Each structure stands twice: as C-alpha cells, then as structure tokens.
Amino acid sequence: MKRIVVLASGRGSNFLAVASAVSRGMINGRCVGLIVDRPGTLAAVRAGEHGIPVFTIDYSVFSTKSAYEEELIGTLRSLAPDLVVLAGYMKILGSGIIREYVGRIINIHPSLLPSFPGLDAQGQALAYGVKVSGCTVHFVDEGTDSGPVILQRCVPVLEDDDPGILAERILAEEHIALPEAVALFCSDRLRILGRTVIRLPDDSGEQVPGSL
Ligand code: GAR
C-alpha cells in the first residue's frame, strides 16, 4: 500500500476527492498526511474529518523561501511518501524537493496543458476564446506545469461563461481525474518514457475510479 501525502493551499475539494476514493477502497494507498502552507484552510478541516494528520507550514512566518522549503522537505521526509499530490497547492516547489521526489510528485491543473499554465488558467482560457478546456494531471518537473501528462479531461467553454462558472465545470472533472491518476500510480500502472506517460494494463482485475 502506497503512502500518499497531499499538499494543498485552500478549499481542498481535490484532496477530499482523493481521500474519499481512498476511503472507498478505490486506491491502493492511504493518505498519511495533508500539508498546508497557511493556517485556517478548509482542506485542513476536511482532513480532520477523515482522521488524516495535518501539518501546517505557514509560509508567512518564514523569512526566506529556502527556509520554508527546508521545513517542508523535513516534514515530507518524516512522512516517507511514495507519492506527493499537489491538489490546489499554489506555490512553486523548489528544485531540491522536485529532485528528491522525481517521478513521485503529481499536480492537478485546471486547463488542457500545455495551454494556460500558471495562475488563473480558466480566465486565460476565456481571454483566449478557446471552445474546449479542461484539466490535466501531470508529473511535476522543474518547469511551471510542464511535466509529462498522465491524463486529461475536457469540458466545453460556453459563450456566456465567466471564470467562476468555467472553473466549476472543470472542477467536476478534476474530481474524477485526480483520484484516477492517484489510483493508477498506486497500482504501479504508470511509466514515464521521455515526455510520454504510458498507462499499463490492469492485470489484477482492479477497477480504477473514473475508468471506463
Ligand atoms: C483547482 O481548480 C486546482 O486545479 C487549482 O486550484 C483549485 C484548487 O481547488 N490548482 C491550480 O491552479 C494549481 N496551478 P481545491 O482546493 O478545491 O482542490
């Protein structure tokens, strides 16, 4: 069973989607901790409801980003994760952490990458005028939202959408995509070949949430 650590910054609905899939036995793993970068997040409340330990590393009390990262890496090491999930974690991870956990950190982003990386992906999509958007789960590398893509789900962009409405439509797909990617990882069914992520067939008869 894989040890999963989730990093989040706010509402935590993606964290909840993963924690619920774990509780339903859809993922060969358990959430051993939620790390949040500020106090008072809804994500932390939700972790408490699931009995998942919360580690608050308040970014605002550190004088430098490297001091914050040092604390973060210490906490991660103490949790010994097989998989680190960025679920609405709104900081760029330092290269030290990315190198230490290479191939073991995944992120969910609310656009069809490589379109619209970075902040306000839904607003960027509307400003560009695309007709389809969606979400991407990808392995994290040292760029911004640039690592190998695990899976994507798409939604239509409608003429009267505003960023909030589009974000909600995408979020519903995120809640399917992220648990599915975590389940695949935890069943050792993902291989990274250059930029391509290969999804290995399931020979155990296990069901992956969201799979057809
Ligand atoms: C989600 O839409 C996630 O894709 C996005 O933040 C939201 C977090 O919601 N992440 C990013 O934009 C990261 N670049 P949640 O806290 O309810 O999971």
PDB file of C-alpha atoms and ligand atoms in Angstrom:
ATOM      1  CA  MET A   1       0.000   0.000   0.000  1.00  0.00           C
ATOM      2  CA  LYS A   2       1.453   3.369  -1.043  1.00  0.00           C
ATOM      3  CA  ARG A   3       1.927   6.251   1.346  1.00  0.00           C
ATOM      4  CA  ILE A   4       0.259   9.365  -0.081  1.00  0.00           C
ATOM      5  CA  VAL A   5       0.968  12.914   1.107  1.00  0.00           C
ATOM      6  CA  VAL A   6      -1.211  15.736  -0.235  1.00  0.00           C
ATOM      7  CA  LEU A   7      -0.187  19.398  -0.385  1.00  0.00           C
ATOM      8  CA  ALA A   8      -2.970  21.995  -0.592  1.00  0.00           C
ATOM      9  CA  SER A   9      -3.432  25.719  -0.074  1.00  0.00           C
ATOM     10  CA  GLY A  10      -7.162  26.282   0.318  1.00  0.00           C
ATOM     11  CA  ARG A  11     -10.559  24.683  -0.179  1.00  0.00           C
ATOM     12  CA  GLY A  12      -9.271  21.136  -0.574  1.00  0.00           C
ATOM     13  CA  SER A  13     -12.032  19.706  -2.775  1.00  0.00           C
ATOM     14  CA  ASN A  14      -9.459  17.743  -4.805  1.00  0.00           C
ATOM     15  CA  PHE A  15      -7.862  16.496  -1.602  1.00  0.00           C
ATOM     16  CA  LEU A  16     -11.319  15.377  -0.482  1.00  0.00           C
ATOM     17  CA  ALA A  17     -11.880  13.562  -3.789  1.00  0.00           C
ATOM     18  CA  VAL A  18      -8.645  11.605  -3.226  1.00  0.00           C
ATOM     19  CA  ALA A  19      -9.362  10.953   0.472  1.00  0.00           C
ATOM     20  CA  SER A  20     -12.888   9.730  -0.379  1.00  0.00           C
ATOM     21  CA  ALA A  21     -11.560   7.396  -3.091  1.00  0.00           C
ATOM     22  CA  VAL A  22      -9.060   6.030  -0.550  1.00  0.00           C
ATOM     23  CA  SER A  23     -11.879   5.505   1.979  1.00  0.00           C
ATOM     24  CA  ARG A  24     -13.936   3.650  -0.645  1.00  0.00           C
ATOM     25  CA  GLY A  25     -11.005   1.294  -1.300  1.00  0.00           C
ATOM     26  CA  MET A  26     -10.504   2.593  -4.864  1.00  0.00           C
ATOM     27  CA  ILE A  27      -6.829   3.401  -4.307  1.00  0.00           C
ATOM     28  CA  ASN A  28      -4.082   1.021  -3.213  1.00  0.00           C
ATOM     29  CA  GLY A  29      -2.764   3.546  -0.726  1.00  0.00           C
ATOM     30  CA  ARG A  30      -3.505   5.637   2.308  1.00  0.00           C
ATOM     31  CA  CYS A  31      -3.260   9.371   2.977  1.00  0.00           C
ATOM     32  CA  VAL A  32      -0.592   9.666   5.658  1.00  0.00           C
ATOM     33  CA  GLY A  33      -0.707  13.447   5.828  1.00  0.00           C
ATOM     34  CA  LEU A  34      -2.008  16.719   4.447  1.00  0.00           C
ATOM     35  CA  ILE A  35       0.455  19.598   4.344  1.00  0.00           C
ATOM     36  CA  VAL A  36      -0.974  23.122   4.066  1.00  0.00           C
ATOM     37  CA  ASP A  37       1.011  26.320   3.569  1.00  0.00           C
ATOM     38  CA  ARG A  38      -1.174  28.529   5.751  1.00  0.00           C
ATOM     39  CA  PRO A  39      -3.434  28.196   8.783  1.00  0.00           C
ATOM     40  CA  GLY A  40      -7.221  28.087   8.606  1.00  0.00           C
ATOM     41  CA  THR A  41      -7.732  26.208   5.350  1.00  0.00           C
ATOM     42  CA  LEU A  42     -10.902  24.273   4.584  1.00  0.00           C
ATOM     43  CA  ALA A  43      -8.590  21.500   3.341  1.00  0.00           C
ATOM     44  CA  ALA A  44      -7.278  21.075   6.906  1.00  0.00           C
ATOM     45  CA  VAL A  45     -10.839  20.869   8.280  1.00  0.00           C
ATOM     46  CA  ARG A  46     -11.658  18.184   5.714  1.00  0.00           C
ATOM     47  CA  ALA A  47      -8.519  16.216   6.631  1.00  0.00           C
ATOM     48  CA  GLY A  48      -9.577  16.338  10.289  1.00  0.00           C
ATOM     49  CA  GLU A  49     -12.972  14.888   9.329  1.00  0.00           C
ATOM     50  CA  HIS A  50     -11.161  11.976   7.649  1.00  0.00           C
ATOM     51  CA  GLY A  51      -8.737  11.459  10.546  1.00  0.00           C
ATOM     52  CA  ILE A  52      -5.787  12.444   8.345  1.00  0.00           C
ATOM     53  CA  PRO A  53      -2.942  14.253  10.162  1.00  0.00           C
ATOM     54  CA  VAL A  54      -2.496  17.891   9.138  1.00  0.00           C
ATOM     55  CA  PHE A  55       0.874  19.641   9.036  1.00  0.00           C
ATOM     56  CA  THR A  56       0.623  23.417   8.758  1.00  0.00           C
ATOM     57  CA  ILE A  57       3.797  25.052   7.481  1.00  0.00           C
ATOM     58  CA  ASP A  58       2.847  28.704   7.471  1.00  0.00           C
ATOM     59  CA  TYR A  59       4.734  30.286   4.579  1.00  0.00           C
ATOM     60  CA  SER A  60       4.228  33.776   6.008  1.00  0.00           C
ATOM     61  CA  VAL A  61       6.338  33.132   9.113  1.00  0.00           C
ATOM     62  CA  PHE A  62       9.492  32.177   7.175  1.00  0.00           C
ATOM     63  CA  SER A  63      11.910  34.934   6.229  1.00  0.00           C
ATOM     64  CA  THR A  64      13.065  33.178   3.032  1.00  0.00           C
ATOM     65  CA  LYS A  65      11.580  30.708   0.591  1.00  0.00           C
ATOM     66  CA  SER A  66      14.508  28.356   1.203  1.00  0.00           C
ATOM     67  CA  ALA A  67      13.801  28.308   4.975  1.00  0.00           C
ATOM     68  CA  TYR A  68      10.177  27.390   4.186  1.00  0.00           C
ATOM     69  CA  GLU A  69      11.304  24.695   1.748  1.00  0.00           C
ATOM     70  CA  GLU A  70      13.701  23.259   4.318  1.00  0.00           C
ATOM     71  CA  GLU A  71      10.837  22.834   6.776  1.00  0.00           C
ATOM     72  CA  LEU A  72       8.663  21.370   4.009  1.00  0.00           C
ATOM     73  CA  ILE A  73      11.275  18.826   2.952  1.00  0.00           C
ATOM     74  CA  GLY A  74      11.853  17.841   6.601  1.00  0.00           C
ATOM     75  CA  THR A  75       8.125  17.228   7.049  1.00  0.00           C
ATOM     76  CA  LEU A  76       7.946  15.267   3.809  1.00  0.00           C
ATOM     77  CA  ARG A  77      10.902  13.082   4.809  1.00  0.00           C
ATOM     78  CA  SER A  78       9.283  12.330   8.160  1.00  0.00           C
ATOM     79  CA  LEU A  79       6.160  11.128   6.306  1.00  0.00           C
ATOM     80  CA  ALA A  80       8.169   8.968   3.838  1.00  0.00           C
ATOM     81  CA  PRO A  81       5.707   9.335   0.960  1.00  0.00           C
ATOM     82  CA  ASP A  82       5.652   7.086  -2.093  1.00  0.00           C
ATOM     83  CA  LEU A  83       3.536   9.751  -3.810  1.00  0.00           C
ATOM     84  CA  VAL A  84       3.203  13.502  -3.260  1.00  0.00           C
ATOM     85  CA  VAL A  85      -0.013  15.005  -4.658  1.00  0.00           C
ATOM     86  CA  LEU A  86      -0.273  18.737  -5.301  1.00  0.00           C
ATOM     87  CA  ALA A  87      -4.018  19.368  -5.000  1.00  0.00           C
ATOM     88  CA  GLY A  88      -4.571  23.096  -5.296  1.00  0.00           C
ATOM     89  CA  TYR A  89      -1.124  23.816  -3.880  1.00  0.00           C
ATOM     90  CA  MET A  90      -0.470  27.361  -5.025  1.00  0.00           C
ATOM     91  CA  LYS A  91       3.317  27.589  -4.541  1.00  0.00           C
ATOM     92  CA  ILE A  92       6.046  26.617  -6.970  1.00  0.00           C
ATOM     93  CA  LEU A  93       8.001  23.738  -5.413  1.00  0.00           C
ATOM     94  CA  GLY A  94      11.738  24.262  -5.102  1.00  0.00           C
ATOM     95  CA  SER A  95      14.066  22.183  -7.253  1.00  0.00           C
ATOM     96  CA  GLY A  96      15.509  20.363  -4.201  1.00  0.00           C
ATOM     97  CA  ILE A  97      12.142  18.790  -3.405  1.00  0.00           C
ATOM     98  CA  ILE A  98      11.397  18.040  -7.046  1.00  0.00           C
ATOM     99  CA  ARG A  99      14.754  16.265  -7.470  1.00  0.00           C
ATOM    100  CA  GLU A 100      14.342  14.276  -4.260  1.00  0.00           C
ATOM    101  CA  TYR A 101      10.892  13.025  -5.315  1.00  0.00           C
ATOM    102  CA  VAL A 102      11.373  12.892  -9.082  1.00  0.00           C
ATOM    103  CA  GLY A 103       8.659  10.811 -10.751  1.00  0.00           C
ATOM    104  CA  ARG A 104       6.708  10.740  -7.492  1.00  0.00           C
ATOM    105  CA  ILE A 105       5.043  14.182  -7.457  1.00  0.00           C
ATOM    106  CA  ILE A 106       1.838  14.812  -9.395  1.00  0.00           C
ATOM    107  CA  ASN A 107      -0.164  18.010  -9.846  1.00  0.00           C
ATOM    108  CA  ILE A 108      -3.692  18.841 -10.995  1.00  0.00           C
ATOM    109  CA  HIS A 109      -4.049  21.935 -13.167  1.00  0.00           C
ATOM    110  CA  PRO A 110      -7.332  23.468 -14.427  1.00  0.00           C
ATOM    111  CA  SER A 111      -6.516  23.641 -18.153  1.00  0.00           C
ATOM    112  CA  LEU A 112      -5.530  21.362 -21.011  1.00  0.00           C
ATOM    113  CA  LEU A 113      -1.769  21.780 -20.750  1.00  0.00           C
ATOM    114  CA  PRO A 114       0.397  22.978 -22.388  1.00  0.00           C
ATOM    115  CA  SER A 115      -2.270  25.677 -22.841  1.00  0.00           C
ATOM    116  CA  PHE A 116      -2.675  28.159 -19.999  1.00  0.00           C
ATOM    117  CA  PRO A 117      -0.105  27.171 -17.360  1.00  0.00           C
ATOM    118  CA  GLY A 118       0.300  29.210 -14.184  1.00  0.00           C
ATOM    119  CA  LEU A 119      -2.299  31.284 -12.390  1.00  0.00           C
ATOM    120  CA  ASP A 120      -5.912  31.889 -13.454  1.00  0.00           C
ATOM    121  CA  ALA A 121      -5.940  29.153 -16.079  1.00  0.00           C
ATOM    122  CA  GLN A 122      -9.711  29.462 -16.504  1.00  0.00           C
ATOM    123  CA  GLY A 123      -9.509  33.242 -17.043  1.00  0.00           C
ATOM    124  CA  GLN A 124      -6.677  32.697 -19.527  1.00  0.00           C
ATOM    125  CA  ALA A 125      -8.822  30.182 -21.444  1.00  0.00           C
ATOM    126  CA  LEU A 126     -11.749  32.628 -21.631  1.00  0.00           C
ATOM    127  CA  ALA A 127      -9.499  35.515 -22.649  1.00  0.00           C
ATOM    128  CA  TYR A 128      -8.048  33.388 -25.458  1.00  0.00           C
ATOM    129  CA  GLY A 129     -11.513  32.371 -26.656  1.00  0.00           C
ATOM    130  CA  VAL A 130     -10.977  28.599 -26.746  1.00  0.00           C
ATOM    131  CA  LYS A 131     -14.076  26.422 -27.208  1.00  0.00           C
ATOM    132  CA  VAL A 132     -12.805  23.494 -25.130  1.00  0.00           C
ATOM    133  CA  SER A 133     -10.854  23.471 -21.894  1.00  0.00           C
ATOM    134  CA  GLY A 134     -10.445  21.011 -19.048  1.00  0.00           C
ATOM    135  CA  CYS A 135      -7.947  19.704 -16.558  1.00  0.00           C
ATOM    136  CA  THR A 136      -4.607  17.938 -16.625  1.00  0.00           C
ATOM    137  CA  VAL A 137      -2.915  15.662 -14.116  1.00  0.00           C
ATOM    138  CA  HIS A 138       0.823  15.593 -14.729  1.00  0.00           C
ATOM    139  CA  PHE A 139       4.101  14.625 -13.144  1.00  0.00           C
ATOM    140  CA  VAL A 140       5.926  17.632 -11.750  1.00  0.00           C
ATOM    141  CA  ASP A 141       9.244  18.692 -13.217  1.00  0.00           C
ATOM    142  CA  GLU A 142      11.243  21.854 -12.616  1.00  0.00           C
ATOM    143  CA  GLY A 143       9.173  23.977 -15.015  1.00  0.00           C
ATOM    144  CA  THR A 144       5.754  25.519 -14.382  1.00  0.00           C
ATOM    145  CA  ASP A 145       3.021  22.968 -15.169  1.00  0.00           C
ATOM    146  CA  SER A 146       5.359  21.433 -17.748  1.00  0.00           C
ATOM    147  CA  GLY A 147       5.887  17.798 -16.692  1.00  0.00           C
ATOM    148  CA  PRO A 148       4.695  14.646 -18.504  1.00  0.00           C
ATOM    149  CA  VAL A 149       0.908  14.399 -18.783  1.00  0.00           C
ATOM    150  CA  ILE A 150      -0.803  11.488 -17.022  1.00  0.00           C
ATOM    151  CA  LEU A 151      -4.370  12.203 -18.067  1.00  0.00           C
ATOM    152  CA  GLN A 152      -6.673  14.973 -19.194  1.00  0.00           C
ATOM    153  CA  ARG A 153     -10.421  15.529 -19.210  1.00  0.00           C
ATOM    154  CA  CYS A 154     -12.167  18.190 -21.245  1.00  0.00           C
ATOM    155  CA  VAL A 155     -15.236  20.398 -20.942  1.00  0.00           C
ATOM    156  CA  PRO A 156     -16.925  22.794 -23.380  1.00  0.00           C
ATOM    157  CA  VAL A 157     -16.373  26.532 -22.957  1.00  0.00           C
ATOM    158  CA  LEU A 158     -19.690  28.316 -23.451  1.00  0.00           C
ATOM    159  CA  GLU A 159     -20.208  31.842 -24.744  1.00  0.00           C
ATOM    160  CA  ASP A 160     -21.710  33.185 -21.544  1.00  0.00           C
ATOM    161  CA  ASP A 161     -19.163  31.566 -19.194  1.00  0.00           C
ATOM    162  CA  ASP A 162     -17.337  33.634 -16.638  1.00  0.00           C
ATOM    163  CA  PRO A 163     -14.170  32.316 -14.935  1.00  0.00           C
ATOM    164  CA  GLY A 164     -16.140  31.090 -11.902  1.00  0.00           C
ATOM    165  CA  ILE A 165     -18.670  29.083 -13.934  1.00  0.00           C
ATOM    166  CA  LEU A 166     -15.937  27.590 -16.119  1.00  0.00           C
ATOM    167  CA  ALA A 167     -13.879  26.772 -13.008  1.00  0.00           C
ATOM    168  CA  GLU A 168     -16.829  24.845 -11.522  1.00  0.00           C
ATOM    169  CA  ARG A 169     -17.360  22.859 -14.722  1.00  0.00           C
ATOM    170  CA  ILE A 170     -13.658  21.971 -14.836  1.00  0.00           C
ATOM    171  CA  LEU A 171     -13.546  21.187 -11.103  1.00  0.00           C
ATOM    172  CA  ALA A 172     -16.151  18.431 -11.523  1.00  0.00           C
ATOM    173  CA  GLU A 173     -13.774  16.752 -13.988  1.00  0.00           C
ATOM    174  CA  GLU A 174     -10.792  17.316 -11.689  1.00  0.00           C
ATOM    175  CA  HIS A 175     -12.579  15.301  -9.009  1.00  0.00           C
ATOM    176  CA  ILE A 176     -12.659  12.338 -11.414  1.00  0.00           C
ATOM    177  CA  ALA A 177      -9.202  12.817 -12.942  1.00  0.00           C
ATOM    178  CA  LEU A 178      -7.123  13.219  -9.788  1.00  0.00           C
ATOM    179  CA  PRO A 179      -8.327  10.080  -7.928  1.00  0.00           C
ATOM    180  CA  GLU A 180      -7.975   8.124 -11.181  1.00  0.00           C
ATOM    181  CA  ALA A 181      -4.351   9.248 -11.616  1.00  0.00           C
ATOM    182  CA  VAL A 182      -3.548   8.535  -7.955  1.00  0.00           C
ATOM    183  CA  ALA A 183      -5.103   5.065  -8.282  1.00  0.00           C
ATOM    184  CA  LEU A 184      -3.054   4.327 -11.405  1.00  0.00           C
ATOM    185  CA  PHE A 185       0.157   5.469  -9.721  1.00  0.00           C
ATOM    186  CA  CYS A 186      -0.566   3.468  -6.572  1.00  0.00           C
ATOM    187  CA  SER A 187      -1.200   0.335  -8.645  1.00  0.00           C
ATOM    188  CA  ASP A 188       2.196   0.813 -10.381  1.00  0.00           C
ATOM    189  CA  ARG A 189       0.434   1.305 -13.691  1.00  0.00           C
ATOM    190  CA  LEU A 190       2.255   4.449 -14.861  1.00  0.00           C
ATOM    191  CA  ARG A 191       5.609   4.547 -16.667  1.00  0.00           C
ATOM    192  CA  ILE A 192       7.317   7.734 -17.806  1.00  0.00           C
ATOM    193  CA  LEU A 193       9.027   7.409 -21.191  1.00  0.00           C
ATOM    194  CA  GLY A 194      10.517  10.815 -22.007  1.00  0.00           C
ATOM    195  CA  ARG A 195       7.535  13.150 -22.237  1.00  0.00           C
ATOM    196  CA  THR A 196       5.035  10.335 -22.570  1.00  0.00           C
ATOM    197  CA  VAL A 197       3.317   8.592 -19.697  1.00  0.00           C
ATOM    198  CA  ILE A 198       2.347   5.025 -20.528  1.00  0.00           C
ATOM    199  CA  ARG A 199      -0.660   3.551 -18.778  1.00  0.00           C
ATOM    200  CA  LEU A 200      -0.061  -0.151 -18.207  1.00  0.00           C
ATOM    201  CA  PRO A 201      -2.960  -2.567 -18.499  1.00  0.00           C
ATOM    202  CA  ASP A 202      -4.557  -3.735 -15.305  1.00  0.00           C
ATOM    203  CA  ASP A 203      -3.820  -7.394 -14.794  1.00  0.00           C
ATOM    204  CA  SER A 204      -5.284  -7.609 -11.310  1.00  0.00           C
ATOM    205  CA  GLY A 205      -8.898  -7.062 -12.275  1.00  0.00           C
ATOM    206  CA  GLU A 206      -8.858  -3.978 -10.024  1.00  0.00           C
ATOM    207  CA  GLN A 207     -11.112  -1.075 -11.001  1.00  0.00           C
ATOM    208  CA  VAL A 208      -9.634   2.407 -11.232  1.00  0.00           C
ATOM    209  CA  PRO A 209     -12.079   5.214 -10.332  1.00  0.00           C
ATOM    210  CA  GLY A 210     -13.216   7.046 -13.443  1.00  0.00           C
ATOM    211  CA  SER A 211     -12.040   4.330 -15.848  1.00  0.00           C
ATOM    212  CA  LEU A 212     -14.472   3.122 -18.478  1.00  0.00           C
TER     213      LEU A 212
HETATM  214  C1  GAR B   1      -8.283  23.502  -8.510  1.00  0.00           C
HETATM  215  O1  GAR B   1      -9.058  24.004  -9.570  1.00  0.00           O
HETATM  216  C2  GAR B   1      -6.879  23.162  -8.997  1.00  0.00           C
HETATM  217  O2  GAR B   1      -6.853  22.631 -10.289  1.00  0.00           O
HETATM  218  C3  GAR B   1      -6.233  24.523  -8.958  1.00  0.00           C
HETATM  219  O3  GAR B   1      -6.706  25.123  -7.784  1.00  0.00           O
HETATM  220  C4  GAR B   1      -8.004  24.601  -7.487  1.00  0.00           C
HETATM  221  C5  GAR B   1      -7.965  24.064  -6.076  1.00  0.00           C
HETATM  222  O4  GAR B   1      -9.247  23.665  -5.653  1.00  0.00           O
HETATM  223  N1  GAR B   1      -4.816  24.419  -8.988  1.00  0.00           N
HETATM  224  C6  GAR B   1      -4.044  25.279  -9.618  1.00  0.00           C
HETATM  225  O5  GAR B   1      -4.473  26.238 -10.225  1.00  0.00           O
HETATM  226  C7  GAR B   1      -2.562  24.985  -9.495  1.00  0.00           C
HETATM  227  N2  GAR B   1      -1.845  25.688 -10.509  1.00  0.00           N
HETATM  228  P1  GAR B   1      -9.407  22.745  -4.393  1.00  0.00           P
HETATM  229  O6  GAR B   1      -8.604  23.410  -3.264  1.00  0.00           O
HETATM  230  O7  GAR B   1     -10.864  22.765  -4.101  1.00  0.00           O
HETATM  231  O8  GAR B   1      -8.887  21.385  -4.725  1.00  0.00           O
END
